[in-house]
């Protein structure tokens, strides 16, 4: 690769080590900067004392639908007569000790407990597990073909090392249901789906920008079907050299994603339990992730009255809470639709959704609320009545206020409309009140609006409404925002004298209407805020929340002690205009919950978002 890269681009130097572990140690010692490793080794590289992080992931599938995962399969010779539950006493071949496909997944399924190497040696009649200490576990190296010190070696000197070494004949697959499938039926007949191979680097001073520049340049010039001179994803002199031969390209891993988040809670926990004697987590408690100190204070108050079923943790940002739930450091949090999309991409699922009071707050669903389909809420553009000449068609060059970057009402919907009109992600300069800084997100550019206030976090704050009152020309908000902050409903100094009649809505047809007419003057209807969790915890979180809202919900038995849907400031943990948390009916994935129209809106906005 070094010989074919342009002299004007990033320069690469190759260093040789005897194993992946030695390469990991070289990176820690600043004697190398990057190596591509299997997901199981990403786990090990992320632990102390190495503390490496994934910076680039291989992708498979197709360029139109890139997949950053692959399937783990059990391959057997055709004509043999045993199933997955009949493997004890058979001879086994493994890609390598600690590899996702070759070790962690199959051993985790077949031997969910016990000392792993000893148990495997007892379970199989003989094996080839490259990287195992053959002195300590001779049976695990019995079938390996390397000569002398190369027998069972953790590199290509052992002929059976890696994927191609374990696959040497005409085979079919063993399925989890103890049936068989052909080798092309891996999507149906597999043991697990695991994260793709990743390039890892140091967490601090890791040169991740330079690594991405190098690999992106390499894939543009020498990727699949790009060049006969050099093939980045092909190994004429071996198999899977530097990168997996089956890879189609690279995707950059988001900067805040560590090994635990990259691997996902389920797989990370499986490896963790495989490598230790950790017991199962306490399933009888929910750890709730609150955003910021105000939410944490309300959560702590709730926890004290919950009978021990709820514990609280906090992060500074919504993204931090999504990561905490995905890693298993928390179990649940409540999110706006825009963040539900992000959470879904991280493997989380919606659990319950907020069902809202009628616009005037007088009509209530009562006991029917939890099973009434969730309709969502209106996204509106609010202006001062005194700015009589301002319409939807004359927003260019005005000052805009947004609830938060990434939220439905404040960002995805209005900016999606503007992107469709202009084809540009250059939405405006940033002039922020309150201190939150959108420029850190790479989202503050210089074209459509003259100034923005788009907080990077804390979508529950009243900053957007304050922005409109003090400096802004237009605010993009949920339709209830004006109603909640006018006519004495918000006692804060900036809001206490505001009147509902001071504001109007901008309609897409260029007209304006009173703020009470959102039903006929809105930008879109978007999904309600919803609680998300991991699949393994979703049912328990759902039961816990139903129990808690019977106590502390709008008509709860203990409503006077604590109110889930009322906040000292605004919309803490849940929206203040929530009547109840409701069942999702059949909308139990993020795609079904958000719906095709909203997913299309986010797809447009993805072009304007960082990795």
mmCIF file with all atom_site columns, C-alpha atoms in Angstrom, residues 165-284:
data_model
loop_
_atom_site.group_PDB
_atom_site.id
_atom_site.type_symbol
_atom_site.label_atom_id
_atom_site.label_alt_id
_atom_site.label_comp_id
_atom_site.label_asym_id
_atom_site.label_entity_id
_atom_site.label_seq_id
_atom_site.pdbx_PDB_ins_code
_atom_site.Cartn_x
_atom_site.Cartn_y
_atom_site.Cartn_z
_atom_site.occupancy
_atom_site.B_iso_or_equiv
_atom_site.pdbx_formal_charge
_atom_site.auth_seq_id
_atom_site.auth_comp_id
_atom_site.auth_asym_id
_atom_site.auth_atom_id
_atom_site.pdbx_PDB_model_num
ATOM 1   C CA . UNK A 1 165 ? -7.957  -21.685 7.681   1.00 0.00 ? 165 UNK A CA 1
ATOM 2   C CA . UNK A 1 166 ? -11.066 -22.882 9.480   1.00 0.00 ? 166 UNK A CA 1
ATOM 3   C CA . UNK A 1 167 ? -12.941 -23.375 6.183   1.00 0.00 ? 167 UNK A CA 1
ATOM 4   C CA . UNK A 1 168 ? -11.289 -26.018 3.986   1.00 0.00 ? 168 UNK A CA 1
ATOM 5   C CA . UNK A 1 169 ? -13.916 -28.270 2.349   1.00 0.00 ? 169 UNK A CA 1
ATOM 6   C CA . UNK A 1 170 ? -17.532 -28.528 1.122   1.00 0.00 ? 170 UNK A CA 1
ATOM 7   C CA . UNK A 1 171 ? -19.768 -27.599 3.989   1.00 0.00 ? 171 UNK A CA 1
ATOM 8   C CA . UNK A 1 172 ? -23.182 -26.610 5.249   1.00 0.00 ? 172 UNK A CA 1
ATOM 9   C CA . UNK A 1 173 ? -24.301 -24.620 8.288   1.00 0.00 ? 173 UNK A CA 1
ATOM 10  C CA . UNK A 1 174 ? -25.580 -25.657 11.726  1.00 0.00 ? 174 UNK A CA 1
ATOM 11  C CA . UNK A 1 175 ? -28.535 -23.508 12.849  1.00 0.00 ? 175 UNK A CA 1
ATOM 12  C CA . UNK A 1 176 ? -29.529 -22.464 16.378  1.00 0.00 ? 176 UNK A CA 1
ATOM 13  C CA . UNK A 1 177 ? -32.778 -24.464 16.053  1.00 0.00 ? 177 UNK A CA 1
ATOM 14  C CA . UNK A 1 178 ? -30.753 -27.672 15.462  1.00 0.00 ? 178 UNK A CA 1
ATOM 15  C CA . UNK A 1 179 ? -31.448 -27.794 11.728  1.00 0.00 ? 179 UNK A CA 1
ATOM 16  C CA . UNK A 1 180 ? -29.014 -27.230 8.867   1.00 0.00 ? 180 UNK A CA 1
ATOM 17  C CA . UNK A 1 181 ? -28.733 -24.725 6.033   1.00 0.00 ? 181 UNK A CA 1
ATOM 18  C CA . UNK A 1 182 ? -26.664 -24.211 2.907   1.00 0.00 ? 182 UNK A CA 1
ATOM 19  C CA . UNK A 1 183 ? -23.667 -21.897 3.201   1.00 0.00 ? 183 UNK A CA 1
ATOM 20  C CA . UNK A 1 184 ? -25.555 -19.090 1.425   1.00 0.00 ? 184 UNK A CA 1
ATOM 21  C CA . UNK A 1 185 ? -28.351 -19.158 4.027   1.00 0.00 ? 185 UNK A CA 1
ATOM 22  C CA . UNK A 1 186 ? -26.260 -17.393 6.671   1.00 0.00 ? 186 UNK A CA 1
ATOM 23  C CA . UNK A 1 187 ? -28.843 -14.631 7.245   1.00 0.00 ? 187 UNK A CA 1
ATOM 24  C CA . UNK A 1 188 ? -31.311 -17.286 8.443   1.00 0.00 ? 188 UNK A CA 1
ATOM 25  C CA . UNK A 1 189 ? -28.916 -19.871 9.831   1.00 0.00 ? 189 UNK A CA 1
ATOM 26  C CA . UNK A 1 190 ? -26.287 -18.239 12.031  1.00 0.00 ? 190 UNK A CA 1
ATOM 27  C CA . UNK A 1 191 ? -25.148 -18.261 15.641  1.00 0.00 ? 191 UNK A CA 1
ATOM 28  C CA . UNK A 1 192 ? -25.009 -14.479 16.031  1.00 0.00 ? 192 UNK A CA 1
ATOM 29  C CA . UNK A 1 193 ? -24.542 -11.160 14.253  1.00 0.00 ? 193 UNK A CA 1
ATOM 30  C CA . UNK A 1 194 ? -21.411 -9.347  15.405  1.00 0.00 ? 194 UNK A CA 1
ATOM 31  C CA . UNK A 1 195 ? -19.753 -5.983  14.665  1.00 0.00 ? 195 UNK A CA 1
ATOM 32  C CA . UNK A 1 196 ? -17.424 -5.762  11.699  1.00 0.00 ? 196 UNK A CA 1
ATOM 33  C CA . UNK A 1 197 ? -13.653 -5.626  11.930  1.00 0.00 ? 197 UNK A CA 1
ATOM 34  C CA . UNK A 1 198 ? -12.406 -2.214  12.975  1.00 0.00 ? 198 UNK A CA 1
ATOM 35  C CA . UNK A 1 199 ? -9.245  -0.163  12.812  1.00 0.00 ? 199 UNK A CA 1
ATOM 36  C CA . UNK A 1 200 ? -8.215  0.785   16.355  1.00 0.00 ? 200 UNK A CA 1
ATOM 37  C CA . UNK A 1 201 ? -5.989  3.613   17.560  1.00 0.00 ? 201 UNK A CA 1
ATOM 38  C CA . UNK A 1 202 ? -5.000  5.344   20.787  1.00 0.00 ? 202 UNK A CA 1
ATOM 39  C CA . UNK A 1 203 ? -7.809  7.124   22.649  1.00 0.00 ? 203 UNK A CA 1
ATOM 40  C CA . UNK A 1 204 ? -5.547  10.140  23.252  1.00 0.00 ? 204 UNK A CA 1
ATOM 41  C CA . UNK A 1 205 ? -3.279  11.405  20.485  1.00 0.00 ? 205 UNK A CA 1
ATOM 42  C CA . UNK A 1 206 ? -4.502  8.645   18.213  1.00 0.00 ? 206 UNK A CA 1
ATOM 43  C CA . UNK A 1 207 ? -4.155  10.483  14.867  1.00 0.00 ? 207 UNK A CA 1
ATOM 44  C CA . UNK A 1 208 ? -7.696  9.417   13.966  1.00 0.00 ? 208 UNK A CA 1
ATOM 45  C CA . UNK A 1 209 ? -8.165  12.252  11.436  1.00 0.00 ? 209 UNK A CA 1
ATOM 46  C CA . UNK A 1 210 ? -4.956  11.277  9.653   1.00 0.00 ? 210 UNK A CA 1
ATOM 47  C CA . UNK A 1 211 ? -5.873  7.566   9.756   1.00 0.00 ? 211 UNK A CA 1
ATOM 48  C CA . UNK A 1 212 ? -9.255  8.320   8.181   1.00 0.00 ? 212 UNK A CA 1
ATOM 49  C CA . UNK A 1 213 ? -7.661  10.571  5.545   1.00 0.00 ? 213 UNK A CA 1
ATOM 50  C CA . UNK A 1 214 ? -5.246  7.766   4.644   1.00 0.00 ? 214 UNK A CA 1
ATOM 51  C CA . UNK A 1 215 ? -7.861  4.994   4.481   1.00 0.00 ? 215 UNK A CA 1
ATOM 52  C CA . UNK A 1 216 ? -10.450 7.114   2.690   1.00 0.00 ? 216 UNK A CA 1
ATOM 53  C CA . UNK A 1 217 ? -7.872  8.056   0.054   1.00 0.00 ? 217 UNK A CA 1
ATOM 54  C CA . UNK A 1 218 ? -6.844  4.407   -0.241  1.00 0.00 ? 218 UNK A CA 1
ATOM 55  C CA . UNK A 1 219 ? -10.421 3.171   -0.731  1.00 0.00 ? 219 UNK A CA 1
ATOM 56  C CA . UNK A 1 220 ? -11.132 5.887   -3.312  1.00 0.00 ? 220 UNK A CA 1
ATOM 57  C CA . UNK A 1 221 ? -8.137  4.787   -5.392  1.00 0.00 ? 221 UNK A CA 1
ATOM 58  C CA . UNK A 1 222 ? -7.747  1.090   -4.592  1.00 0.00 ? 222 UNK A CA 1
ATOM 59  C CA . UNK A 1 223 ? -11.135 -0.078  -3.286  1.00 0.00 ? 223 UNK A CA 1
ATOM 60  C CA . UNK A 1 224 ? -13.342 -2.716  -4.905  1.00 0.00 ? 224 UNK A CA 1
ATOM 61  C CA . UNK A 1 225 ? -12.976 -2.693  -8.709  1.00 0.00 ? 225 UNK A CA 1
ATOM 62  C CA . UNK A 1 226 ? -10.876 0.498   -8.610  1.00 0.00 ? 226 UNK A CA 1
ATOM 63  C CA . UNK A 1 227 ? -7.409  -0.649  -9.654  1.00 0.00 ? 227 UNK A CA 1
ATOM 64  C CA . UNK A 1 228 ? -5.610  -3.681  -11.041 1.00 0.00 ? 228 UNK A CA 1
ATOM 65  C CA . UNK A 1 229 ? -2.316  -2.359  -9.669  1.00 0.00 ? 229 UNK A CA 1
ATOM 66  C CA . UNK A 1 230 ? -3.238  -2.809  -6.008  1.00 0.00 ? 230 UNK A CA 1
ATOM 67  C CA . UNK A 1 231 ? -6.338  -4.199  -4.285  1.00 0.00 ? 231 UNK A CA 1
ATOM 68  C CA . UNK A 1 232 ? -7.056  -2.829  -0.828  1.00 0.00 ? 232 UNK A CA 1
ATOM 69  C CA . UNK A 1 233 ? -9.696  -5.510  -0.183  1.00 0.00 ? 233 UNK A CA 1
ATOM 70  C CA . UNK A 1 234 ? -7.973  -8.388  -1.899  1.00 0.00 ? 234 UNK A CA 1
ATOM 71  C CA . UNK A 1 235 ? -5.037  -10.578 -0.891  1.00 0.00 ? 235 UNK A CA 1
ATOM 72  C CA . UNK A 1 236 ? -3.332  -12.251 -3.892  1.00 0.00 ? 236 UNK A CA 1
ATOM 73  C CA . UNK A 1 237 ? -0.670  -13.725 -1.593  1.00 0.00 ? 237 UNK A CA 1
ATOM 74  C CA . UNK A 1 238 ? -2.948  -14.937 1.187   1.00 0.00 ? 238 UNK A CA 1
ATOM 75  C CA . UNK A 1 239 ? -6.319  -14.216 2.776   1.00 0.00 ? 239 UNK A CA 1
ATOM 76  C CA . UNK A 1 240 ? -7.695  -11.192 4.654   1.00 0.00 ? 240 UNK A CA 1
ATOM 77  C CA . UNK A 1 241 ? -4.351  -9.370  4.722   1.00 0.00 ? 241 UNK A CA 1
ATOM 78  C CA . UNK A 1 242 ? -4.570  -5.952  6.441   1.00 0.00 ? 242 UNK A CA 1
ATOM 79  C CA . UNK A 1 243 ? -8.335  -5.869  5.777   1.00 0.00 ? 243 UNK A CA 1
ATOM 80  C CA . UNK A 1 244 ? -11.057 -8.458  5.216   1.00 0.00 ? 244 UNK A CA 1
ATOM 81  C CA . UNK A 1 245 ? -11.267 -9.509  1.560   1.00 0.00 ? 245 UNK A CA 1
ATOM 82  C CA . UNK A 1 246 ? -15.073 -9.406  1.776   1.00 0.00 ? 246 UNK A CA 1
ATOM 83  C CA . UNK A 1 247 ? -15.129 -5.733  2.852   1.00 0.00 ? 247 UNK A CA 1
ATOM 84  C CA . UNK A 1 248 ? -16.507 -3.203  0.360   1.00 0.00 ? 248 UNK A CA 1
ATOM 85  C CA . UNK A 1 249 ? -15.128 -0.118  2.061   1.00 0.00 ? 249 UNK A CA 1
ATOM 86  C CA . UNK A 1 250 ? -14.630 1.869   5.248   1.00 0.00 ? 250 UNK A CA 1
ATOM 87  C CA . UNK A 1 251 ? -16.942 3.994   7.365   1.00 0.00 ? 251 UNK A CA 1
ATOM 88  C CA . UNK A 1 252 ? -15.636 6.448   9.928   1.00 0.00 ? 252 UNK A CA 1
ATOM 89  C CA . UNK A 1 253 ? -16.578 5.616   13.516  1.00 0.00 ? 253 UNK A CA 1
ATOM 90  C CA . UNK A 1 254 ? -18.089 8.620   15.384  1.00 0.00 ? 254 UNK A CA 1
ATOM 91  C CA . UNK A 1 255 ? -15.434 10.260  17.604  1.00 0.00 ? 255 UNK A CA 1
ATOM 92  C CA . UNK A 1 256 ? -17.313 9.654   20.868  1.00 0.00 ? 256 UNK A CA 1
ATOM 93  C CA . UNK A 1 257 ? -17.783 5.928   20.222  1.00 0.00 ? 257 UNK A CA 1
ATOM 94  C CA . UNK A 1 258 ? -15.560 3.738   22.395  1.00 0.00 ? 258 UNK A CA 1
ATOM 95  C CA . UNK A 1 259 ? -15.105 -0.042  22.183  1.00 0.00 ? 259 UNK A CA 1
ATOM 96  C CA . UNK A 1 260 ? -18.082 -0.729  24.446  1.00 0.00 ? 260 UNK A CA 1
ATOM 97  C CA . UNK A 1 261 ? -20.468 1.344   22.358  1.00 0.00 ? 261 UNK A CA 1
ATOM 98  C CA . UNK A 1 262 ? -19.057 -0.018  19.097  1.00 0.00 ? 262 UNK A CA 1
ATOM 99  C CA . UNK A 1 263 ? -19.546 -3.636  20.121  1.00 0.00 ? 263 UNK A CA 1
ATOM 100 C CA . UNK A 1 264 ? -22.988 -3.044  21.608  1.00 0.00 ? 264 UNK A CA 1
ATOM 101 C CA . UNK A 1 265 ? -24.286 -3.977  25.034  1.00 0.00 ? 265 UNK A CA 1
ATOM 102 C CA . UNK A 1 266 ? -25.322 -7.547  24.204  1.00 0.00 ? 266 UNK A CA 1
ATOM 103 C CA . UNK A 1 267 ? -22.046 -8.605  22.610  1.00 0.00 ? 267 UNK A CA 1
ATOM 104 C CA . UNK A 1 268 ? -19.880 -6.626  25.044  1.00 0.00 ? 268 UNK A CA 1
ATOM 105 C CA . UNK A 1 269 ? -21.661 -8.238  28.004  1.00 0.00 ? 269 UNK A CA 1
ATOM 106 C CA . UNK A 1 270 ? -21.366 -11.695 26.438  1.00 0.00 ? 270 UNK A CA 1
ATOM 107 C CA . UNK A 1 271 ? -17.587 -11.330 26.110  1.00 0.00 ? 271 UNK A CA 1
ATOM 108 C CA . UNK A 1 272 ? -17.341 -9.819  29.586  1.00 0.00 ? 272 UNK A CA 1
ATOM 109 C CA . UNK A 1 273 ? -19.180 -12.759 31.143  1.00 0.00 ? 273 UNK A CA 1
ATOM 110 C CA . UNK A 1 274 ? -17.163 -15.218 29.068  1.00 0.00 ? 274 UNK A CA 1
ATOM 111 C CA . UNK A 1 275 ? -13.926 -13.746 30.431  1.00 0.00 ? 275 UNK A CA 1
ATOM 112 C CA . UNK A 1 276 ? -14.976 -13.385 34.057  1.00 0.00 ? 276 UNK A CA 1
ATOM 113 C CA . UNK A 1 277 ? -17.158 -14.771 36.792  1.00 0.00 ? 277 UNK A CA 1
ATOM 114 C CA . UNK A 1 278 ? -19.543 -11.824 36.779  1.00 0.00 ? 278 UNK A CA 1
ATOM 115 C CA . UNK A 1 279 ? -23.071 -12.672 37.794  1.00 0.00 ? 279 UNK A CA 1
ATOM 116 C CA . UNK A 1 280 ? -26.182 -11.387 36.079  1.00 0.00 ? 280 UNK A CA 1
ATOM 117 C CA . UNK A 1 281 ? -27.266 -7.819  36.687  1.00 0.00 ? 281 UNK A CA 1
ATOM 118 C CA . UNK A 1 282 ? -30.099 -7.144  39.096  1.00 0.00 ? 282 UNK A CA 1
ATOM 119 C CA . UNK A 1 283 ? -33.151 -7.346  36.811  1.00 0.00 ? 283 UNK A CA 1
ATOM 120 C CA . UNK A 1 284 ? -35.469 -5.863  39.440  1.00 0.00 ? 284 UNK A CA 1
#
